[in-house]
Coordinates of C-alpha atoms and ligand atoms in Angstrom, one line a residue:
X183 CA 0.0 0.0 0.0
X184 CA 2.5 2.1 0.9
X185 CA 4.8 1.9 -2.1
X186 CA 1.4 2.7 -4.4
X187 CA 0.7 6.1 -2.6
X188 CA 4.3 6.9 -3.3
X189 CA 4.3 6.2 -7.0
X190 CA 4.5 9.2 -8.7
X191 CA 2.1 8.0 -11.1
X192 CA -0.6 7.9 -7.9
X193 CA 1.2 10.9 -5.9
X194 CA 0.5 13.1 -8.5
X195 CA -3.0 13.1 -8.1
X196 CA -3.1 14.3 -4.6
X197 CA -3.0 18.2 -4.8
X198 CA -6.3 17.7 -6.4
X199 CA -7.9 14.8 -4.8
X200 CA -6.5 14.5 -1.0
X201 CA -4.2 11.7 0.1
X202 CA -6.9 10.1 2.0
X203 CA -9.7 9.8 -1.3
X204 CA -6.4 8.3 -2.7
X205 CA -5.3 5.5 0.3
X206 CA -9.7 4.8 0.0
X207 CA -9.6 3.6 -3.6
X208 CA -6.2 2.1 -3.9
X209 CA -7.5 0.2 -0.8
X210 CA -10.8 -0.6 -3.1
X211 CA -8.9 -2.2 -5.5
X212 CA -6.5 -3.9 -3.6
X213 CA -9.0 -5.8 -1.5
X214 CA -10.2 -6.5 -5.2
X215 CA -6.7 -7.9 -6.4
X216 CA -5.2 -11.3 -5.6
X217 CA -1.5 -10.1 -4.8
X218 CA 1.4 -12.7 -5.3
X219 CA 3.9 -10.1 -5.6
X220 CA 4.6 -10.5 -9.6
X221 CA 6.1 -7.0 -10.4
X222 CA 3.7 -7.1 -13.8
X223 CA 0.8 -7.4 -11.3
X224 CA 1.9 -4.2 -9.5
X225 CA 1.4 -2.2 -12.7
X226 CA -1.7 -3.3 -13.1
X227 CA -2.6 -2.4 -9.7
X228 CA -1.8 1.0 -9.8
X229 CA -3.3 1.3 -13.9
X230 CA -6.3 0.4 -12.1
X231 CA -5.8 2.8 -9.1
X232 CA -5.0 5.5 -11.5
X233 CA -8.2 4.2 -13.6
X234 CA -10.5 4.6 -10.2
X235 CA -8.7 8.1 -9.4
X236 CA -10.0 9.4 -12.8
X237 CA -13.3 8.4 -11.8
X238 CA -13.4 10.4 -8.8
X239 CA -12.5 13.4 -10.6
X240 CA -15.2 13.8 -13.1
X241 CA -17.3 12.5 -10.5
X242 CA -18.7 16.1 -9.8
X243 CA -21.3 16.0 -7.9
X244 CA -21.2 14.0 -4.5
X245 CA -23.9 13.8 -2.2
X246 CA -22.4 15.4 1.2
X247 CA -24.1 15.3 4.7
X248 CA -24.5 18.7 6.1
X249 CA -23.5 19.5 9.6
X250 CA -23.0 23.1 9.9
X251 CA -26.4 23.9 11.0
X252 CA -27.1 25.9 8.1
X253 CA -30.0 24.7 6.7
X254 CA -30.6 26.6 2.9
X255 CA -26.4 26.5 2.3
X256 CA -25.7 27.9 -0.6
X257 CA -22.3 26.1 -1.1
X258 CA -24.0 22.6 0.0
X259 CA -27.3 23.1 -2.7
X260 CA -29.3 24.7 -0.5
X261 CA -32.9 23.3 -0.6
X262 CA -32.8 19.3 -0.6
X263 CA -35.7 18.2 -2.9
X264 CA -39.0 16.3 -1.0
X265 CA -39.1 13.0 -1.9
X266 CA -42.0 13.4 -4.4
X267 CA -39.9 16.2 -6.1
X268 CA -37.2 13.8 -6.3
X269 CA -39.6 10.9 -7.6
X270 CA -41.1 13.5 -10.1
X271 CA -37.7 14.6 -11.2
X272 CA -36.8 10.8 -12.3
X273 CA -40.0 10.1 -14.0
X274 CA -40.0 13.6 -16.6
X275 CA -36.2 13.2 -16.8
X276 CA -36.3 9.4 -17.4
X277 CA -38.3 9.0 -20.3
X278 CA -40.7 11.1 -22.7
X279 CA -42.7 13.7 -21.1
X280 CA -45.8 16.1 -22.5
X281 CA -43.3 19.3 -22.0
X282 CA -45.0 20.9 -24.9
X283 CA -47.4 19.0 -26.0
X284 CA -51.3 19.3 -25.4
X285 CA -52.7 15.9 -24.8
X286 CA -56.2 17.1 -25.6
X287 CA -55.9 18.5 -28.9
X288 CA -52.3 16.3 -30.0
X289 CA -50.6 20.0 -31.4
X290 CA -47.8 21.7 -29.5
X291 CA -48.5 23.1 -26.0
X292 CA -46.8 25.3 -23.3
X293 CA -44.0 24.1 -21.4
X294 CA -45.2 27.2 -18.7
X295 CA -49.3 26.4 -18.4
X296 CA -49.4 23.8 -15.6
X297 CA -46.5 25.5 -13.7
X298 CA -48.1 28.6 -14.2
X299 CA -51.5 27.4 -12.5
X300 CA -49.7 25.7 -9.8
X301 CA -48.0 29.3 -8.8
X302 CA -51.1 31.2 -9.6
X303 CA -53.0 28.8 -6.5
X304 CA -49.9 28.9 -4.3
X305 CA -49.3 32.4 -4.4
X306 CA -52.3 34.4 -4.7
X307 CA -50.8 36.3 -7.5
X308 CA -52.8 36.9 -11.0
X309 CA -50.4 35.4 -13.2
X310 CA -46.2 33.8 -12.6
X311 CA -43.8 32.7 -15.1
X312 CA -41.0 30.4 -13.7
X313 CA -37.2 30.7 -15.3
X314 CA -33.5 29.5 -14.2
X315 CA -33.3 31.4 -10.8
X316 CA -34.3 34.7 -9.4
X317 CA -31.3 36.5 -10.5
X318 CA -32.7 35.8 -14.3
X319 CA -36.1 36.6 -12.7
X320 CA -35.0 39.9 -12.1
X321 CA -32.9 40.7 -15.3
X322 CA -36.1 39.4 -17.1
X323 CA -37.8 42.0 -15.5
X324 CA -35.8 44.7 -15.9
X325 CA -35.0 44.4 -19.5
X326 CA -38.7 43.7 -21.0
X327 CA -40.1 47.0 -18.4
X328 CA -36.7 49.2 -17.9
X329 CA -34.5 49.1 -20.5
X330 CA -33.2 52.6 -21.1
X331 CA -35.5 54.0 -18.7
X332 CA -35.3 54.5 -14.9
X333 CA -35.6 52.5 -11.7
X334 CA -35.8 53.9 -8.6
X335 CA -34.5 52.3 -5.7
X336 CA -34.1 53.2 -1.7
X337 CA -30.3 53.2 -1.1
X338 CA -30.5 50.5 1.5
X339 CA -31.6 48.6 -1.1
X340 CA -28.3 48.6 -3.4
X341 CA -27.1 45.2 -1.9
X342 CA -24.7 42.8 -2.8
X343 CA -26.4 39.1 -2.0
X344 CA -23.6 36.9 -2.8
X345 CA -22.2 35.2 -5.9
X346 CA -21.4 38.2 -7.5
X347 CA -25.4 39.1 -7.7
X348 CA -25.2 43.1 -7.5
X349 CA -28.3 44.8 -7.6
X350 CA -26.8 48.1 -8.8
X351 CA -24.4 45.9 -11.3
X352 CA -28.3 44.0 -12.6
X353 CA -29.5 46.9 -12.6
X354 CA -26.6 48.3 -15.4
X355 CA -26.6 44.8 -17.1
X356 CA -30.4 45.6 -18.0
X357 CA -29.7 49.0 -19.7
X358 CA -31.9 50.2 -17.2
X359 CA -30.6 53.8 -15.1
X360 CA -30.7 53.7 -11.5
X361 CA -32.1 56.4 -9.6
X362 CA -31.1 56.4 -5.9
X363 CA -33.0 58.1 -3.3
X364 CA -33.0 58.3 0.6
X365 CA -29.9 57.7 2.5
X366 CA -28.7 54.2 3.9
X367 CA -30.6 54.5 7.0
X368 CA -33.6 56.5 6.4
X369 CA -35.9 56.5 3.1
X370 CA -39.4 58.1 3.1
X371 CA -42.3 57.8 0.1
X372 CA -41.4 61.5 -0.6
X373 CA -38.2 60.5 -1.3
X374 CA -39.6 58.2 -4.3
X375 CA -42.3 60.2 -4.8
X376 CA -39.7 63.3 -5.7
X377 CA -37.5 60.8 -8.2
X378 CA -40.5 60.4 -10.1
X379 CA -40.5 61.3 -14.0
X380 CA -41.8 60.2 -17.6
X381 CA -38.5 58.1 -17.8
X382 CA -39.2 56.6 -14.5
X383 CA -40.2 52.5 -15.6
X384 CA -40.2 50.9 -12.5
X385 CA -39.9 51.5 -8.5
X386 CA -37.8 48.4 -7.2
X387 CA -38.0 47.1 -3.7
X388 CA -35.6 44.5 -2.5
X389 CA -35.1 42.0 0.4
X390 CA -32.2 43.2 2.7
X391 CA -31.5 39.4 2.3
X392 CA -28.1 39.2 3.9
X393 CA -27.4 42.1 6.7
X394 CA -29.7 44.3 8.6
X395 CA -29.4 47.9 9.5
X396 CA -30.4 49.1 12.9
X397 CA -31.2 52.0 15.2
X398 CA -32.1 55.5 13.3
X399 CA -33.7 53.8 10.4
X400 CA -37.1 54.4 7.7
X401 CA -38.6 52.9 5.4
X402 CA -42.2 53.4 3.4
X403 CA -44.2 50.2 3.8
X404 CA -44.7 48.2 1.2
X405 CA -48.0 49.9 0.6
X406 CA -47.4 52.8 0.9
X407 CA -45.4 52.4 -2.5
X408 CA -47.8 50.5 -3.9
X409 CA -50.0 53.4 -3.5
X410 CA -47.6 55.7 -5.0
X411 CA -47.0 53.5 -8.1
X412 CA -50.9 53.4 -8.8
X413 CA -51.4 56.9 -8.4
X414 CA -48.3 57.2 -10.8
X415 CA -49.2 54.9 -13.0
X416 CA -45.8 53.1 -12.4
X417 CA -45.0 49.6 -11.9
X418 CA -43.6 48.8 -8.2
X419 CA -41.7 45.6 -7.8
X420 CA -40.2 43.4 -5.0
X421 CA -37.1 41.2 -4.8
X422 CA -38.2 38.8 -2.3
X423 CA -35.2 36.6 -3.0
X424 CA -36.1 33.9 -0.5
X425 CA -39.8 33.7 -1.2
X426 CA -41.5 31.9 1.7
X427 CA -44.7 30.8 0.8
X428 CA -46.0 30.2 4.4
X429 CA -45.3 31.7 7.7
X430 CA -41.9 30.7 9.4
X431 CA -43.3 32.1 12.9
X432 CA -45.3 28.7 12.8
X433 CA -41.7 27.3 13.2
X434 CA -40.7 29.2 15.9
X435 CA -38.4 31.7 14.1
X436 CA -39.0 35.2 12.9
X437 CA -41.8 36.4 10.9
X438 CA -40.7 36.4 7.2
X439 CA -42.3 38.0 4.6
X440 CA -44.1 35.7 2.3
X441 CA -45.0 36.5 -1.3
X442 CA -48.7 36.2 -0.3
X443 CA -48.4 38.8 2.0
X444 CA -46.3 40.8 -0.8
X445 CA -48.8 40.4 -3.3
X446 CA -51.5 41.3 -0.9
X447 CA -49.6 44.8 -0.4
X448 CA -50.0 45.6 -3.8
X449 CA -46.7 44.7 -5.5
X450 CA -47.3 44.8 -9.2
X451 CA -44.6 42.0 -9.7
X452 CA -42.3 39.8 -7.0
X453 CA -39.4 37.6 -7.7
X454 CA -38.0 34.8 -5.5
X455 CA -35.9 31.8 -6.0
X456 CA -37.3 28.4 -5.6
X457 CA -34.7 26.7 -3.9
X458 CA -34.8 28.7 -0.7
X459 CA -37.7 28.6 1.5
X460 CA -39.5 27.6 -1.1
X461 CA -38.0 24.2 -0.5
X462 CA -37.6 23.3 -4.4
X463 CA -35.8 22.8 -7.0
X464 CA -33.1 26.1 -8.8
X465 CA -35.3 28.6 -10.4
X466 CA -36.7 31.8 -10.0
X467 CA -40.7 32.9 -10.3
X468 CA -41.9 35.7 -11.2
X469 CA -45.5 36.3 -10.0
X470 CA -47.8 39.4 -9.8
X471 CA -50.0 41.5 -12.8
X472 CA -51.5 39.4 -15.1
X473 CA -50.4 42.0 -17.9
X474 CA -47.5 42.3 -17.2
X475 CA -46.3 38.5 -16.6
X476 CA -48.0 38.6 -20.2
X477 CA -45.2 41.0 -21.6
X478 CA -42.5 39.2 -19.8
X479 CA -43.7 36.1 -21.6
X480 CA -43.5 38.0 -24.8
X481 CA -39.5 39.0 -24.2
X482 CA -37.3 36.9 -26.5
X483 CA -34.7 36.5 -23.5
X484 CA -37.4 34.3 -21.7
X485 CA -35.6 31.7 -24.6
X486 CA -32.4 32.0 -23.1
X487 CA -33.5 31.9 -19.2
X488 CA -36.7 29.5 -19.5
X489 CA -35.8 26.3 -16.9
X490 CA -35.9 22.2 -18.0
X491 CA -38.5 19.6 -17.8
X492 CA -36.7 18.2 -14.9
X493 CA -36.9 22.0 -13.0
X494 CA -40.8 22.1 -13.6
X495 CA -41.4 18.7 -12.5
X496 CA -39.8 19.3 -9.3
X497 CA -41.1 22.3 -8.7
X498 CA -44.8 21.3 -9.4
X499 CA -44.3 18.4 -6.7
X500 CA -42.8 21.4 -4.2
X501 CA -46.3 23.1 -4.9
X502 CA -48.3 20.4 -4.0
X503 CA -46.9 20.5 -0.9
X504 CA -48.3 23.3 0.0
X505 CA -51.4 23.1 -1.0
X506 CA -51.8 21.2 2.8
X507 CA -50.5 21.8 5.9
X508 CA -50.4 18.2 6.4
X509 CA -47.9 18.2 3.5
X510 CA -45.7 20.4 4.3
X511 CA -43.1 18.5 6.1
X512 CA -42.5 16.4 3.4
X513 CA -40.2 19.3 2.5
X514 CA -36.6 18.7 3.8
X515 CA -36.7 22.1 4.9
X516 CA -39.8 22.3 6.9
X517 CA -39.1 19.2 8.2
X518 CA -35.9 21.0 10.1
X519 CA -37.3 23.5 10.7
X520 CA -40.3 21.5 12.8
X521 CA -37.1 19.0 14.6
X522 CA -38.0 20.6 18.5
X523 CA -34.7 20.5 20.9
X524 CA -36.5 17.4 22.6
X525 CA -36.1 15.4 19.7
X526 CA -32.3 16.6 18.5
X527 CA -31.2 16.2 22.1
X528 CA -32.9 12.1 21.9
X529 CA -30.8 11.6 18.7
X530 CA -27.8 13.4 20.3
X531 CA -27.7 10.8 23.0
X532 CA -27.2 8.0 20.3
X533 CA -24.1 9.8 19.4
X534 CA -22.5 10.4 23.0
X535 CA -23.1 6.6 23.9
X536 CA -21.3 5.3 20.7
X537 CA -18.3 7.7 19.9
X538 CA -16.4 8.2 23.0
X539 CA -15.6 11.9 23.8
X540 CA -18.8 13.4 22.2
X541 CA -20.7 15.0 24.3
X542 CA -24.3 17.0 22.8
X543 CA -24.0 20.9 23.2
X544 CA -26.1 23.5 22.4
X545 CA -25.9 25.1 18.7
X546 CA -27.1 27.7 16.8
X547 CA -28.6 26.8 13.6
X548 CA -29.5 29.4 10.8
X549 CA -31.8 29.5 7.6
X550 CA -29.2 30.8 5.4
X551 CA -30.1 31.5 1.6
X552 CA -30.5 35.1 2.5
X553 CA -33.9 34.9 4.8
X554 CA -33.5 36.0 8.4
X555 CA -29.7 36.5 8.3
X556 CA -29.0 37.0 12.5
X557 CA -32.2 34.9 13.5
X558 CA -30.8 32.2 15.5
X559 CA -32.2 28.6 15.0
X560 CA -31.9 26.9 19.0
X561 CA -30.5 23.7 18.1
X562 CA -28.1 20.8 19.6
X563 CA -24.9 19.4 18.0
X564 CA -22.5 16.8 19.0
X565 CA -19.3 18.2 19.8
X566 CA -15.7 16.6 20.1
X567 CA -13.0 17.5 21.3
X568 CA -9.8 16.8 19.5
X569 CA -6.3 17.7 19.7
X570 CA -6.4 19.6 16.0
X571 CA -9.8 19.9 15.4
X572 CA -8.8 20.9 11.7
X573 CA -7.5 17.7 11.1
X574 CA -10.8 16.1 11.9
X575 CA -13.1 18.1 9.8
X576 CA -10.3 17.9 6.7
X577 CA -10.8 13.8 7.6
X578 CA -14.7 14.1 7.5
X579 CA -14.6 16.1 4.5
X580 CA -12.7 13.4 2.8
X581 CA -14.9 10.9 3.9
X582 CA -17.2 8.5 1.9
X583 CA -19.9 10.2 1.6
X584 CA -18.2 13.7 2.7
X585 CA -19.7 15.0 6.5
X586 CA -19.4 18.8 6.8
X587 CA -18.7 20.1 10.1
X588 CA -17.5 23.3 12.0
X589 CA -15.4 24.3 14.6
X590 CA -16.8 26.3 17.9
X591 CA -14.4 27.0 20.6
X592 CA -11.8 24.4 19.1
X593 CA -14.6 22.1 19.5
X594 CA -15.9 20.2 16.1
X595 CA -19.9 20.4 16.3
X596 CA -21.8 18.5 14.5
X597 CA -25.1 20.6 14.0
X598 CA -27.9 17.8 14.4
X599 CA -30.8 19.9 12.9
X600 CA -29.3 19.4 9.1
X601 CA -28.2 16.1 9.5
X602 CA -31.6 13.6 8.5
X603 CA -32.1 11.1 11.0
X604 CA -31.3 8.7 8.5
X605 CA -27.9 9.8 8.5
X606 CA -27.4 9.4 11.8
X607 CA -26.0 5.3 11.9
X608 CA -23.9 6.8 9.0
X609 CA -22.2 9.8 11.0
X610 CA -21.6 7.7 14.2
X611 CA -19.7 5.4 12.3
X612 CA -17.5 7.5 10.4
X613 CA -17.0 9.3 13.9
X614 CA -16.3 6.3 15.3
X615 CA -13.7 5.1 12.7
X616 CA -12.1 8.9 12.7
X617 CA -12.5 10.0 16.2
X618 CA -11.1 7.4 18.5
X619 CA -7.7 8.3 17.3
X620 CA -7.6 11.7 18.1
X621 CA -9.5 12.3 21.6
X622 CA -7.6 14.6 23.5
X623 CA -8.2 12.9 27.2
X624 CA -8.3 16.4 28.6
Ligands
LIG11 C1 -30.9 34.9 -3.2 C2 -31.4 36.2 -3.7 C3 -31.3 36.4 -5.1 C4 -30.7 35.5 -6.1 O1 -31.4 34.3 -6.2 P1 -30.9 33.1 -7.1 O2 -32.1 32.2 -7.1 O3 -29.7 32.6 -6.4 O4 -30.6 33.7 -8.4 C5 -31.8 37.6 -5.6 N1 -32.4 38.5 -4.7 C6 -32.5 38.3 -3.4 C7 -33.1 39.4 -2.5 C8 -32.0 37.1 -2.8 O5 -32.1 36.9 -1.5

């Protein structure tokens, strides 16, 4: 074993692959291999190594356990699918679908009519349109209503969400001219209400999403704008960006605001992603005015933006979901958000009698995905102490499947909330394998 991870031939995969995916599949095809030692059998050991190693690195996607408590992690997916999304997802993608076809009348139908109706029922709103993710949804928006005219926008609002996603830098993208107005702290309705103009296409609102400002601060309600915009004859649309369609209080957390309530506040047009709260698959919706979700519709971009079969399957199966309360923990995300601290702290007990040296300490878990940014999540985590915690979390990383962890107070904690229970025989032996070694007795 040794003299195959020193090969060069092997060694010079590990920058990119980690010496411990490496030792895994050489070990995989050794306990394959009958070795007698023949030197022409060593080369074909480590052609088959290198055969395995090549695998692993087109092997993109690898399903990883999440342990950091975040539960829409942007880096990690964010939403898992329900199991009828993922169901739905195998059966369009699997085989022939009616995508565009109109099974009553055997010509070519729209790819967007179910979907649409699904939206239209969950959200209240007259008419949605559903493309690749809310970013398009909002560059869809701007360019068929503001192109080379002007959006006003509260300066509070000009926020950077992450991943590059810029609303100032959209804003440009769209050909559309920004008008700022108010201050970062404090913006009133006169404020918008001044900035009007002929040129003026559009008043945008957006979702703080990812920070929060404090203290001295104003802000005109959301209908208070939507008043302005009808008296002005102007369009006024919100950036949700996380797009809950049911009240997280129920959970517990902070009141966020859902597109319902949006809608009911008068926006002429909201945006929101569909792998956030939402609890579906990538895509952003667009949902508000039936005329102007028609104009949107008529925009050749919505080519270049419009989402798969596989996307509209899984998000019709996310509707569903919603269309009972009942239902609604058959979303991943619900269904963490409903774990209580009695049950984490039960499962957490499985862990400390198993790995020695885990004890289950309180955590923090968090949305994430941009909704609620500093609301705190109570939640438990196993936590281990270890010599160099780094080492550990590099180990789990490498793991089969991958566990993703974090370190609190040189502690590694293991954030049971975003773990699935089903995961749990899983963790406690990988802990068990990679832990033992490297208690610290103190
Ligand atoms: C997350 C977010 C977006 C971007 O959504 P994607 O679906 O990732 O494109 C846009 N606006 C707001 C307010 C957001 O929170």
């Amino acid at each position: 074993m040794h003299r195959i991870l020193e090969d060069e031939r092997i060694a010079a995969h590990e920058p990119g692959l980690g010496r411990e995916r490496i030792k895994r599949a050489a070990e995989e095809v050794i306990g394959r291999a009958r070795l007698s030692g023949d030197e022409r059998e060593y080369d074909a050991i480590v052609a088959a190594v290198r055969n395995r190693l090549d695998d692993l690195r087109i092997e993109s996607l690898v399903p990883v356990i999440n342990a950091t408590g975040v539960i829409l992690h942007t880096n990690l997916g964010r939403a898992p699918l329900s199991p009828d999304a993922a169901t739905a997802v195998v059966a369009a993608g699997g085989w022939y679908s009616n995508l565009e076809y109109d099974l009553s009348t055997g010509e070519r139908g729209s790819r967007n009519a179910a979907i649409g109706e699904a939206l239209r029922a969950a959200t209240g709103a007259e008419d949605a349109l559903v493309v690749n993710n809310c970013a398009a949804a909002v560059l869809l928006v701007l360019d068929t209503l503001a192109k080379g005219r002007e959006v006003i926008v509260a300066r509070n609002a000009l926020v950077e969400i992450g991943g590059g996603f810029r609303v100032p830098d959209v804003l440009e993208r769209s050909g559309a001219k920004l008008v700022e107005v108010g201050t970062t702290n404090r913006v009133y309705i006169e404020d918008f209400e001044r900035a009007l103009s002929p040129r003026t296409a559009l008043i945008l609102r957006t979702h703080a999403s990812n920070y929060s400002i404090e203290g001295f601060t104003h802000e005109p309600s959301a209908r208070d704008l939507a008043a302005l915009g009808q008296r002005a004859g102007v369009p006024v649309v919100e950036d949700l960006g996380s797009g809950a369609l049911c009240d997280l209080a129920e959970y517990g957390a902070a009141h966020e605001r859902t597109v319902q309530e949006a809608i009911g506040d008068g926006m002429t047009l909201v945006t929101f992603s569909g792998d956030k709260l939402l609890g579906g698959p990538q895509a952003g919706i667009v949902a508000g005015r039936a005329y102007l979700v028609a104009r949107l519709r008529t925009n050749p971009l919505l080519r270049a933006l419009r989402v798969g079969k596989l996307t509209i399957a899984a998000l019709a199966a996310t509707l569903r979901c919603y269309r009972d309360r009942s239902l609604r923990e058959r979303l991943p995300v619900y269904r963490m958000l409903a774990a209580t601290l009695p049950d984490l702290r039960k499962r957490a007990k499985a862990y400390v009698s198993e790995v020695r040296g885990a004890l289950a300490s309180e955590s923090d878990a968090y949305l994430g995905g941009g909704a609620l940014p500093r609301a705190r999540i109570p939640s438990i985590a196993v936590a281990i102490r270890t010599e160099s915690p780094q080492d550990l979390t590099a180990s789990l990383r490498m793991g089969h499947p991958p566990i993703i962890a974090r370190i609190e107070s040189g502690r590694v904690l293991l954030d049971l909330r975003t773990i699935a229970p089903e995961e749990d025989q899983l963790v406690i032996s990988t802990l068990i394998e990679k832990a033992v070694f490297s208690i610290d007795p103190s």
